[in-house]
Coordinates of C-alpha atoms (C1' of nucleotides) in Angstrom, one line a residue:
Chain A
M1 CA 18.5 71.8 -8.5
L2 CA 19.0 71.2 -4.5
T3 CA 19.9 74.2 -2.3
I4 CA 22.8 73.8 0.1
G5 CA 20.8 72.8 2.8
E6 CA 19.0 69.9 0.9
F7 CA 21.7 68.5 -0.4
A8 CA 23.7 68.7 2.6
R9 CA 21.0 67.0 4.1
L10 CA 20.6 64.0 1.5
G11 CA 24.9 63.6 2.6
Q12 CA 24.4 63.7 6.1
I13 CA 27.0 66.7 6.3
S14 CA 27.2 70.1 7.3
P15 CA 26.6 73.0 4.4
R16 CA 29.4 74.7 6.1
M17 CA 31.3 71.6 5.1
L18 CA 29.8 71.6 1.3
R19 CA 31.5 75.2 1.2
H20 CA 34.5 74.0 1.9
Y21 CA 34.3 71.0 -0.4
D22 CA 33.4 73.9 -2.8
E23 CA 36.3 76.5 -1.7
V24 CA 38.7 73.6 -2.0
G25 CA 37.4 72.4 -5.3
L26 CA 36.3 69.3 -4.4
I27 CA 32.7 69.3 -5.4
R28 CA 31.1 72.7 -7.1
P29 CA 28.0 73.5 -7.2
E30 CA 26.5 72.9 -10.6
L31 CA 24.8 76.6 -10.4
V32 CA 26.0 79.7 -8.8
D33 CA 23.5 82.6 -8.8
A34 CA 26.0 85.4 -9.8
A35 CA 23.5 87.9 -7.9
T36 CA 23.1 86.4 -4.6
G37 CA 25.9 83.9 -4.5
Y38 CA 23.4 81.1 -4.0
R39 CA 24.7 77.6 -4.9
W40 CA 22.4 74.6 -6.6
Y41 CA 23.5 71.7 -6.6
G42 CA 22.1 69.0 -9.0
V43 CA 21.0 65.7 -7.8
S44 CA 23.1 64.1 -10.4
Q45 CA 26.1 64.9 -8.2
L46 CA 24.9 62.8 -5.3
G47 CA 27.4 60.1 -6.4
A48 CA 30.3 62.3 -6.4
L49 CA 29.2 63.2 -3.1
H50 CA 29.0 60.0 -1.9
R51 CA 32.3 59.0 -3.4
L52 CA 33.9 61.9 -1.3
L53 CA 32.4 60.8 1.5
A54 CA 33.2 57.1 1.3
L55 CA 36.9 57.8 0.8
R56 CA 37.1 60.2 3.6
D57 CA 35.6 57.4 5.6
L58 CA 38.4 55.2 4.5
G59 CA 41.0 57.8 6.3
F60 CA 41.8 59.6 3.2
S61 CA 43.0 63.6 3.3
L62 CA 40.9 66.1 1.0
G63 CA 43.8 66.7 -0.7
Q64 CA 44.4 62.7 -1.6
I65 CA 40.5 62.7 -2.6
G66 CA 40.8 65.6 -4.6
T67 CA 43.3 63.7 -6.4
I68 CA 41.6 60.5 -6.6
L69 CA 38.5 62.1 -7.7
A70 CA 40.2 64.4 -10.2
E71 CA 42.7 61.7 -12.0
Q72 CA 40.2 58.8 -11.9
P73 CA 42.6 56.1 -11.2
S74 CA 42.2 52.9 -12.8
N75 CA 41.2 49.9 -10.5
E76 CA 45.0 48.7 -10.5
E77 CA 45.7 52.2 -9.1
L78 CA 42.8 52.5 -6.7
R79 CA 44.1 49.1 -5.5
G80 CA 47.7 50.5 -4.6
M81 CA 46.1 53.5 -2.8
L82 CA 44.3 51.1 -0.5
R83 CA 46.8 49.1 0.2
L84 CA 48.8 52.0 1.5
R85 CA 46.0 53.1 3.6
Q86 CA 45.5 49.4 4.8
A87 CA 49.3 50.0 5.7
Q88 CA 49.1 53.0 7.2
I89 CA 46.2 52.1 9.6
E90 CA 47.7 48.7 10.8
H91 CA 50.8 51.1 11.5
A92 CA 48.7 53.1 13.5
L93 CA 47.2 50.7 15.2
G94 CA 50.2 49.2 16.1
D95 CA 51.3 52.6 18.1
E96 CA 48.2 52.8 19.5
R97 CA 48.1 49.3 20.6
A98 CA 51.9 49.9 22.5
R99 CA 50.5 53.3 23.8
L100 CA 47.5 51.4 25.5
R101 CA 50.2 48.9 26.9
R102 CA 51.8 51.8 28.5
V103 CA 48.8 52.5 29.7
D104 CA 48.4 49.6 31.4
A105 CA 52.0 49.2 32.8
H106 CA 51.2 52.7 34.4
L107 CA 48.3 51.2 36.1
R108 CA 49.7 48.4 36.9
A109 CA 52.8 50.1 38.5
L110 CA 50.3 52.2 41.0
E111 CA 49.0 49.1 42.1
G112 CA 51.8 47.9 44.5
T113 CA 53.4 50.3 47.0
N114 CA 55.8 52.0 44.5
P115 CA 58.9 54.1 45.2
M116 CA 58.2 56.3 42.2
T117 CA 55.6 58.3 41.3
A118 CA 55.0 55.8 38.6
T119 CA 54.4 58.7 35.9
D120 CA 57.5 60.1 34.8
I121 CA 59.0 56.8 32.8
V122 CA 60.1 58.1 29.0
I123 CA 61.1 56.1 26.0
K124 CA 63.4 57.8 24.1
R125 CA 66.9 57.6 22.6
A126 CA 70.2 57.9 24.8
Q127 CA 72.6 60.3 22.9
P128 CA 76.2 58.7 22.7
V129 CA 78.6 59.7 25.0
R130 CA 82.2 59.4 25.0
L131 CA 83.8 59.0 28.5
A132 CA 86.8 58.9 30.0
E133 CA 86.2 55.5 32.4
S134 CA 87.6 53.4 35.3
V135 CA 86.3 49.5 35.5
R136 CA 85.8 48.0 38.7
S137 CA 84.1 44.8 40.3
A138 CA 81.6 45.3 42.8
P139 CA 80.3 42.4 45.2
G140 CA 76.4 43.4 43.9
F141 CA 74.6 46.2 43.1
G142 CA 73.1 48.9 45.8
H143 CA 73.8 51.7 47.2
D144 CA 76.0 50.0 50.0
N145 CA 78.2 47.5 47.3
L146 CA 78.7 50.7 44.9
N147 CA 79.1 53.6 46.8
P148 CA 82.5 52.8 48.1
V149 CA 83.4 51.8 44.8
F150 CA 82.4 55.2 43.3
K151 CA 84.1 57.5 46.5
E152 CA 87.7 55.6 45.2
V153 CA 87.4 55.6 41.4
A154 CA 85.6 59.1 40.9
P155 CA 88.4 61.2 42.3
L156 CA 91.0 58.9 40.2
V157 CA 89.1 59.8 37.1
Y158 CA 88.9 63.5 37.6
G159 CA 92.5 63.6 38.7
H160 CA 93.8 62.4 35.5
L161 CA 91.2 64.7 33.7
A162 CA 92.8 67.8 35.5
R163 CA 96.5 66.4 35.0
H164 CA 95.4 66.8 31.1
G165 CA 93.8 69.5 31.1
V166 CA 90.2 68.1 29.9
R167 CA 86.9 69.6 30.9
P168 CA 85.0 67.0 32.6
G169 CA 81.3 66.9 31.5
I170 CA 78.6 64.8 33.7
M171 CA 79.6 61.6 35.4
V172 CA 78.1 58.5 34.1
A173 CA 77.9 54.7 34.9
Y174 CA 76.9 51.9 33.3
Y175 CA 76.5 47.9 34.4
E176 CA 77.6 44.6 32.8
E177 CA 75.6 41.5 33.2
P178 CA 76.2 40.4 36.7
A179 CA 78.0 37.0 37.5
D180 CA 76.7 34.0 38.8
D181 CA 78.1 34.8 42.1
G182 CA 75.9 38.7 42.5
S183 CA 79.2 40.5 41.7
V184 CA 79.2 43.1 38.9
V185 CA 81.5 44.9 36.6
V186 CA 80.8 48.6 36.9
H187 CA 82.1 51.1 34.3
I188 CA 82.3 54.5 35.7
G189 CA 83.3 57.6 33.4
V190 CA 83.1 61.1 33.0
D191 CA 81.7 62.5 29.7
I192 CA 84.3 64.1 27.9
G193 CA 83.0 65.1 24.6
D194 CA 85.3 65.3 21.5
Q195 CA 88.4 66.6 23.6
E196 CA 91.5 64.7 23.3
M197 CA 92.4 62.1 26.0
P198 CA 95.9 60.4 26.8
E199 CA 94.9 57.1 28.6
G200 CA 96.7 56.0 31.7
D201 CA 96.0 55.9 35.5
G202 CA 93.6 53.0 34.5
V203 CA 91.4 55.4 32.7
R204 CA 90.6 55.0 29.3
A205 CA 88.3 56.7 26.6
V206 CA 85.3 54.8 25.7
E207 CA 82.1 55.6 23.3
L208 CA 78.6 54.8 24.7
P209 CA 76.7 54.1 21.5
E210 CA 73.0 55.5 21.1
L211 CA 70.5 53.6 21.6
E212 CA 66.7 53.5 22.7
V213 CA 66.2 53.6 26.3
A214 CA 63.6 53.9 29.3
S215 CA 64.5 56.5 30.8
H216 CA 63.4 57.6 34.6
V217 CA 64.9 60.8 36.5
H218 CA 65.3 60.1 40.1
R219 CA 66.2 62.9 42.7
G220 CA 68.1 62.7 45.9
T221 CA 70.1 59.9 46.9
L222 CA 70.6 56.3 45.7
E223 CA 69.7 54.9 49.1
G224 CA 67.0 52.0 47.8
I225 CA 67.5 52.6 44.4
E226 CA 66.8 48.7 43.8
D227 CA 63.6 49.1 44.6
V228 CA 63.3 52.1 41.6
Y229 CA 65.3 49.8 39.5
E230 CA 62.8 46.9 40.4
A231 CA 59.3 48.8 39.1
L232 CA 61.7 50.2 36.0
V233 CA 62.2 47.0 34.8
R234 CA 58.2 45.9 35.7
W235 CA 57.4 48.9 33.9
V236 CA 59.4 48.0 30.6
E237 CA 58.3 44.4 30.7
D238 CA 54.4 45.2 31.2
S239 CA 55.1 47.9 28.1
G240 CA 55.7 44.9 26.2
F241 CA 59.8 46.0 25.4
A242 CA 62.3 43.4 25.9
L243 CA 65.4 44.4 28.2
A244 CA 68.4 44.8 27.0
A245 CA 72.0 44.6 28.1
K246 CA 73.8 47.7 30.1
S247 CA 71.6 50.0 32.0
R248 CA 73.3 53.5 32.5
E249 CA 73.3 56.1 35.2
L250 CA 73.9 59.8 34.5
Y251 CA 74.5 62.0 37.3
H252 CA 73.1 65.2 36.2
E253 CA 73.5 67.0 39.4
W254 CA 75.7 65.2 42.2
D255 CA 76.9 67.1 45.2
E256 CA 78.3 65.2 48.1
A257 CA 77.5 67.8 50.7
E258 CA 73.9 68.0 49.6
P259 CA 73.1 64.3 48.4
A260 CA 69.5 65.4 48.8
R261 CA 69.5 67.5 45.9
S262 CA 70.9 65.3 43.2
V263 CA 69.3 64.2 40.6
T264 CA 70.2 60.7 38.6
E265 CA 68.8 59.7 35.5
L266 CA 68.4 55.7 35.3
Q267 CA 68.6 54.7 31.8
L268 CA 67.0 50.7 30.8
P269 CA 68.0 49.7 27.2
I270 CA 65.3 48.1 25.8
R271 CA 64.3 46.4 22.2
R272 CA 61.1 46.2 20.8
D273 CA 60.0 42.7 20.4
Chain B
M1 CA 72.0 76.3 35.1
L2 CA 70.9 74.8 31.5
T3 CA 70.3 76.9 28.5
I4 CA 67.3 76.1 26.5
G5 CA 69.1 74.1 23.6
E6 CA 71.5 71.8 26.4
F7 CA 67.9 71.2 28.5
A8 CA 65.9 70.3 25.2
R9 CA 68.6 68.0 24.3
L10 CA 68.4 65.8 28.0
G11 CA 64.9 65.5 26.8
Q12 CA 65.2 65.2 23.1
I13 CA 62.9 67.5 22.2
S14 CA 63.3 71.0 20.0
P15 CA 64.0 74.0 22.0
R16 CA 60.8 75.6 20.4
M17 CA 58.7 73.1 22.2
L18 CA 60.5 74.0 25.6
R19 CA 59.2 77.7 24.5
H20 CA 55.7 76.5 24.4
Y21 CA 55.3 74.7 27.1
D22 CA 56.6 77.7 29.1
E23 CA 53.8 79.8 27.0
V24 CA 51.6 77.6 28.1
G25 CA 53.0 77.6 31.5
L26 CA 53.7 73.9 31.5
I27 CA 57.4 74.3 32.7
R28 CA 58.7 77.6 33.7
P29 CA 62.2 78.3 33.4
E30 CA 64.0 78.2 36.8
L31 CA 65.3 81.9 35.6
V32 CA 65.0 84.4 32.8
D33 CA 67.2 87.1 31.9
A34 CA 65.5 90.4 32.3
A35 CA 67.6 91.9 29.7
T36 CA 68.4 89.1 27.2
G37 CA 65.1 86.9 27.5
Y38 CA 67.5 84.0 27.6
R39 CA 65.9 81.0 29.4
W40 CA 67.7 79.1 32.1
Y41 CA 66.8 75.7 33.3
G42 CA 67.5 73.8 36.4
V43 CA 69.0 70.5 36.2
S44 CA 66.3 69.1 39.2
Q45 CA 63.8 70.4 36.5
L46 CA 64.7 67.7 34.4
G47 CA 62.0 65.2 36.5
A48 CA 59.5 67.6 35.6
L49 CA 60.2 67.3 32.1
H50 CA 60.2 64.1 32.1
R51 CA 57.0 63.3 34.2
L52 CA 55.4 66.0 30.8
L53 CA 56.9 63.7 28.3
A54 CA 55.3 60.6 29.6
L55 CA 52.2 61.9 30.0
R56 CA 52.4 63.4 26.6
D57 CA 53.7 59.7 25.4
L58 CA 50.6 58.4 27.4
G59 CA 48.1 60.8 24.7
F60 CA 47.2 63.3 27.2
S61 CA 46.7 66.9 25.9
L62 CA 48.9 69.7 27.1
G63 CA 45.7 70.8 29.0
Q64 CA 45.4 67.9 31.0
I65 CA 49.0 67.3 31.8
G66 CA 48.7 70.9 32.9
T67 CA 46.2 69.9 35.4
I68 CA 48.0 66.6 36.5
L69 CA 50.9 68.9 36.9
A70 CA 49.3 71.3 38.9
E71 CA 46.8 69.7 41.1
Q72 CA 49.5 66.6 42.1
P73 CA 46.4 64.3 42.2
S74 CA 46.4 61.4 44.8
N75 CA 47.5 57.7 43.3
E76 CA 43.7 57.0 43.3
E77 CA 42.7 60.1 41.3
L78 CA 45.8 59.3 39.0
R79 CA 44.6 55.6 38.3
G80 CA 41.0 57.4 37.5
M81 CA 42.6 59.5 34.7
L82 CA 44.5 56.3 33.1
R83 CA 41.4 54.2 33.3
L84 CA 40.1 57.0 31.2
R85 CA 42.8 57.0 29.1
Q86 CA 42.9 53.1 28.5
A87 CA 39.1 53.8 27.4
Q88 CA 39.6 56.3 25.2
I89 CA 42.4 54.3 23.4
E90 CA 40.6 51.2 22.9
H91 CA 37.5 52.8 21.7
A92 CA 40.1 54.9 19.0
L93 CA 41.2 51.4 18.3
G94 CA 37.9 50.0 17.8
D95 CA 37.6 53.2 14.9
E96 CA 40.6 52.5 13.5
R97 CA 40.1 48.4 13.4
A98 CA 36.5 49.1 11.8
R99 CA 38.1 51.6 9.3
L100 CA 40.5 48.7 8.4
R101 CA 37.8 46.2 8.0
R102 CA 36.1 48.9 5.4
V103 CA 39.6 49.4 3.4
D104 CA 39.8 45.5 3.3
A105 CA 36.0 45.3 2.1
H106 CA 36.8 48.0 -0.8
L107 CA 40.2 45.9 -1.8
R108 CA 37.8 43.0 -2.0
A109 CA 35.2 44.4 -3.9
L110 CA 37.9 45.8 -6.7
E111 CA 39.2 42.1 -7.1
G112 CA 35.8 40.6 -8.8
T113 CA 34.5 42.0 -12.3
N114 CA 32.4 44.8 -10.7
P115 CA 29.7 46.9 -11.8
M116 CA 30.4 49.5 -8.7
T117 CA 33.2 52.0 -9.1
A118 CA 33.3 50.3 -5.7
T119 CA 34.3 53.5 -3.8
D120 CA 31.1 54.7 -3.1
I121 CA 30.0 52.9 -0.5
V122 CA 29.2 55.3 2.5
I123 CA 27.4 54.1 6.5
K124 CA 25.0 57.0 7.3
R125 CA 21.9 57.4 9.3
A126 CA 19.2 57.1 6.9
Q127 CA 16.7 59.7 8.0
P128 CA 12.8 59.1 9.1
V129 CA 10.3 59.2 6.3
R130 CA 6.9 59.7 6.1
L131 CA 5.2 57.9 3.1
A132 CA 2.1 58.0 1.5
E133 CA 2.1 53.9 0.3
S134 CA 0.7 51.4 -1.6
V135 CA 1.9 47.8 -1.2
R136 CA 1.9 45.1 -3.6
S137 CA 3.7 41.6 -4.1
A138 CA 5.9 40.8 -7.1
P139 CA 7.4 37.1 -8.4
G140 CA 10.7 38.0 -7.2
F141 CA 13.5 40.7 -7.4
G142 CA 15.0 42.2 -10.3
H143 CA 14.0 44.8 -12.8
D144 CA 11.8 42.2 -14.5
N145 CA 9.7 41.6 -11.5
L146 CA 9.2 45.0 -10.6
N147 CA 9.0 47.1 -13.4
P148 CA 5.7 46.2 -14.2
V149 CA 4.7 46.7 -10.2
F150 CA 6.0 50.0 -10.3
K151 CA 4.1 51.3 -13.3
E152 CA 0.9 50.1 -12.2
V153 CA 1.2 51.6 -8.6
A154 CA 3.3 54.9 -9.3
P155 CA 0.4 56.7 -10.9
L156 CA -1.9 55.6 -8.4
V157 CA -0.1 56.9 -5.5
Y158 CA 0.6 60.3 -7.2
G159 CA -3.3 60.2 -8.3
H160 CA -4.3 59.7 -4.7
L161 CA -2.2 62.6 -3.4
A162 CA -3.1 65.0 -6.4
R163 CA -6.7 64.5 -5.7
H164 CA -6.5 65.8 -1.6
G165 CA -4.0 68.2 -2.9
V166 CA -0.9 66.7 -1.1
R167 CA 2.6 68.0 -2.3
P168 CA 4.7 64.5 -3.5
G169 CA 8.2 64.8 -2.4
I170 CA 10.4 61.9 -4.1
M171 CA 9.7 58.1 -4.5
V172 CA 10.7 55.5 -2.3
A173 CA 10.4 51.9 -2.1
Y174 CA 11.1 49.5 0.1
Y175 CA 10.8 45.4 0.2
E176 CA 10.1 43.0 2.9
E177 CA 11.8 39.6 3.6
P178 CA 11.3 37.2 0.3
A179 CA 9.0 34.2 0.7
D180 CA 10.3 30.5 0.3
D181 CA 9.0 30.6 -3.4
G182 CA 10.9 33.5 -4.1
S183 CA 7.9 36.2 -4.3
V184 CA 8.6 39.6 -2.3
V185 CA 6.2 42.2 -0.7
V186 CA 7.2 45.6 -1.9
H187 CA 6.1 48.7 -0.4
I188 CA 6.1 51.9 -3.2
G189 CA 5.3 55.1 -1.7
V190 CA 6.1 58.9 -2.2
D191 CA 7.9 60.9 0.6
I192 CA 5.0 63.5 1.9
G193 CA 6.5 65.2 5.1
D194 CA 4.1 65.8 7.6
Q195 CA 1.4 66.9 5.3
E196 CA -2.2 65.4 6.1
M197 CA -3.7 62.7 4.0
P198 CA -7.0 61.1 4.0
E199 CA -6.1 57.2 3.4
G200 CA -8.3 55.6 0.3
D201 CA -7.4 54.3 -2.7
G202 CA -5.0 51.6 -1.4
V203 CA -2.9 54.2 -0.2
R204 CA -1.7 54.7 3.6
A205 CA 0.6 56.7 5.5
V206 CA 3.6 54.9 7.2
E207 CA 6.5 56.0 9.3
L208 CA 9.9 54.7 8.2
P209 CA 12.1 54.9 11.2
E210 CA 15.4 56.3 11.3
L211 CA 18.0 53.4 10.9
E212 CA 21.6 53.0 10.0
V213 CA 22.5 51.9 6.5
A214 CA 25.1 50.9 3.6
S215 CA 24.5 53.8 1.1
H216 CA 25.0 53.5 -2.6
V217 CA 24.0 55.9 -5.2
H218 CA 23.7 54.4 -8.4
R219 CA 23.2 56.1 -11.8
G220 CA 21.4 55.0 -15.1
T221 CA 18.5 52.2 -15.4
L222 CA 18.2 49.6 -12.9
E223 CA 18.3 46.6 -15.2
G224 CA 21.1 44.5 -13.6
I225 CA 20.6 46.2 -10.6
E226 CA 20.8 42.7 -8.8
D227 CA 24.4 42.6 -9.2
V228 CA 24.9 45.8 -7.6
Y229 CA 23.0 44.8 -4.6
E230 CA 25.0 41.6 -4.4
A231 CA 28.4 43.8 -4.5
L232 CA 26.9 45.8 -1.8
V233 CA 25.7 42.7 0.3
R234 CA 29.4 41.4 0.2
W235 CA 31.2 44.6 1.4
V236 CA 28.7 45.4 3.9
E237 CA 29.6 41.9 5.4
D238 CA 33.2 42.0 4.7
S239 CA 33.4 45.3 6.5
G240 CA 32.1 43.6 9.5
F241 CA 28.3 44.5 9.7
A242 CA 25.4 42.5 10.2
L243 CA 22.5 43.1 8.0
A244 CA 19.2 44.2 8.9
A245 CA 15.5 43.9 7.0
K246 CA 14.0 46.2 4.9
S247 CA 16.1 47.9 2.3
R248 CA 15.4 50.7 0.7
E249 CA 15.2 52.2 -2.8
L250 CA 15.2 56.5 -3.0
Y251 CA 14.7 57.7 -6.2
H252 CA 16.0 60.8 -6.3
E253 CA 15.8 61.7 -10.0
W254 CA 13.5 59.5 -11.8
D255 CA 12.3 60.3 -15.4
E256 CA 10.8 58.1 -17.8
A257 CA 11.9 59.7 -20.8
E258 CA 15.4 59.5 -20.0
P259 CA 16.2 56.8 -17.6
A260 CA 19.9 57.0 -18.0
R261 CA 19.8 60.2 -16.3
S262 CA 18.0 58.6 -13.0
V263 CA 19.7 59.0 -9.7
T264 CA 18.6 56.0 -7.7
E265 CA 20.2 55.6 -3.8
L266 CA 19.9 52.1 -2.3
Q267 CA 20.2 51.8 1.4
L268 CA 21.2 48.4 2.9
P269 CA 20.2 48.7 6.8
I270 CA 22.9 47.0 8.8
R271 CA 23.6 46.4 12.8
R272 CA 26.6 46.4 13.9
D273 CA 28.3 43.5 15.6
Chain C
dT1 C1' 85.6 88.4 13.6
dT2 C1' 83.0 84.0 12.7
dG3 C1' 79.7 80.6 13.9
dC4 C1' 76.4 78.9 17.0
dT5 C1' 72.4 80.1 19.6
dC6 C1' 69.4 82.6 21.5
dC7 C1' 65.2 86.0 21.4
dT8 C1' 60.2 87.5 19.3
dC9 C1' 57.3 87.4 16.6
dA10 C1' 53.9 85.3 13.2
dC11 C1' 52.1 82.3 9.6
dG12 C1' 51.0 77.5 8.5
dT13 C1' 49.2 72.9 9.3
dC14 C1' 43.9 70.2 8.6
dA15 C1' 39.4 70.1 8.5
dC16 C1' 36.2 71.8 9.5
dG17 C1' 32.6 74.2 14.0
dT18 C1' 30.9 78.6 15.4
dG19 C1' 29.8 82.9 15.4
dA20 C1' 29.0 87.9 13.5
dG21 C1' 26.8 90.5 10.5
dG22 C1' 23.9 90.7 6.4
dT23 C1' 20.6 89.3 2.9
dG24 C1' 16.8 86.2 -0.3
dG25 C1' 12.9 83.9 -0.9
dC26 C1' 8.3 82.1 0.6
Chain D
dT1 C1' 5.8 90.8 8.2
dT2 C1' 7.8 86.5 10.5
dG3 C1' 11.2 82.7 10.2
dC4 C1' 13.9 80.2 7.5
dT5 C1' 17.9 79.7 4.7
dC6 C1' 21.4 81.3 2.2
dC7 C1' 25.9 84.7 2.0
dT8 C1' 30.8 86.3 3.4
dC9 C1' 34.3 86.8 6.5
dA10 C1' 37.0 85.4 9.9
dC11 C1' 38.5 83.4 14.6
dG12 C1' 39.2 79.0 16.9
dT13 C1' 41.0 74.9 17.1
dC14 C1' 45.9 71.4 18.7
dA15 C1' 50.8 71.1 19.5
dC16 C1' 53.7 72.2 17.3
dG17 C1' 57.3 73.4 12.8
dT18 C1' 59.7 76.9 10.2
dG19 C1' 61.2 80.6 8.8
dA20 C1' 62.4 86.1 9.0
dG21 C1' 64.6 89.3 11.2
dG22 C1' 67.7 90.8 15.0
dT23 C1' 70.7 89.9 18.9
dG24 C1' 74.5 87.6 22.6
dG25 C1' 78.2 85.5 24.2
dC26 C1' 82.8 82.6 23.6

DNA sequence: TTGCTCCTCACGTCACGTGAGGTGGC
DNA sequence: TTGCTCCTCACGTCACGTGAGGTGGC
């Protein structure tokens, strides 16, 4: 008969853990003194303790260990549980490796002279949106090329919505792949949720699908936004994602009188290798 | 101004999480209605939320994130924190990989016709022991070779202890590397803790160091123990450890009248790659 | 008026570590 | 008698999820 302290020392664990295993029914002492409550363990219980510790070491939860110890699974069943564990560990390893790549990407982003604070890029699912949009071609990316287009198109879309009594949500733009000459087709739209809207005035309704994006929130004017895009693209590639088409811009806050206060979310669709 | 639900949707998180971040002071709403307690967030807070989510995604704790958000670390400091994170993730990856190897080793152990239940091998630190021991040479490993040696030596050691009033602990044996002809030097001893013991009768005091072992608890007689050793060695190698010298046997329970009830712990010293 | 959203507690999660306050055995 | 070990609560950990029970705004 061993005291809890002696038994704990054999298993290299704390007496507290043995009390815990007693409480949850994994290893009950062979004998409990009714008067003092002292727990007494048999040497022959060392095998059970070892099995418990071995299973815990493989990453099984105490609940699973309880099942294994109680149900005495066959070798075949045990193999099944081990293979499941194997798959779970591999999955967790994949997650951690991806996380490590993102940390690396942030480190690399901090090396260059970088327009972003570099610590606010987030992977998330962009919600599906329904837009009232109008389409134009611009000579290229960048504030100088795009700003005139926005200045022309935005009033047009808002006017159309006003005429048909549709409440506008936030403004959203997205871009198609640029052509060889650098020109780019830009879609400028306004979130209209599920309100009905007659098409016309060059304005039509489209639905943007839900997709996975790398998202960055930019504050202030969009001058020099190309540099931010460049850093964002590098971060995405460093993180081990592939870029997909049609990046979106969400103008959460846009006040022409105070452009420095504007808040714009850049969303780069990604694919996981 | 955004309600908590709207703001939560922008960040793809639950309102509950925003309340939590409010409570711990990470992101406070721009305005809280004194009468109703309603939280109102500004669009300009979206950047802060993004930064928080990005840091959380890298694996920082909320406490660390609070420090980062509050202290506005320089790029150099931020690099330091990221490198620390990097090291931690790499460490965790190493641990998980080792765990995966152990799961694999168990799976492989279950494939053969195996004398062990295969799920009770545990890596632990063997405690240092002080022994009263006597040394012999045996013609080889295995019950038939070793049992006569034990039968001769054990009474001798116990007799010596009794004559000098030393209380015996458990019996311990350990083995040196076998010679080319298969013969092996075996040390048979008894734990005497820190009691003083005069040497003599071919009995001397030695101290076994603390070391890392793969430990297996065996029940019943030691006949056929070689197969268990073999499986144990294979498990250790499959798990990515290297075998070190001088395996130990601890006879936790040993009653010659009832050998089936005996409990023996086999300890194989290991080195990590 | 009916949903939907918001609010504040407060418990549960997982496997213990760490006291507090007290008793038992050599 | 003095340490040392044992006992039973019970809180703390970490980042929320999940009700319960109730209120506010369109």
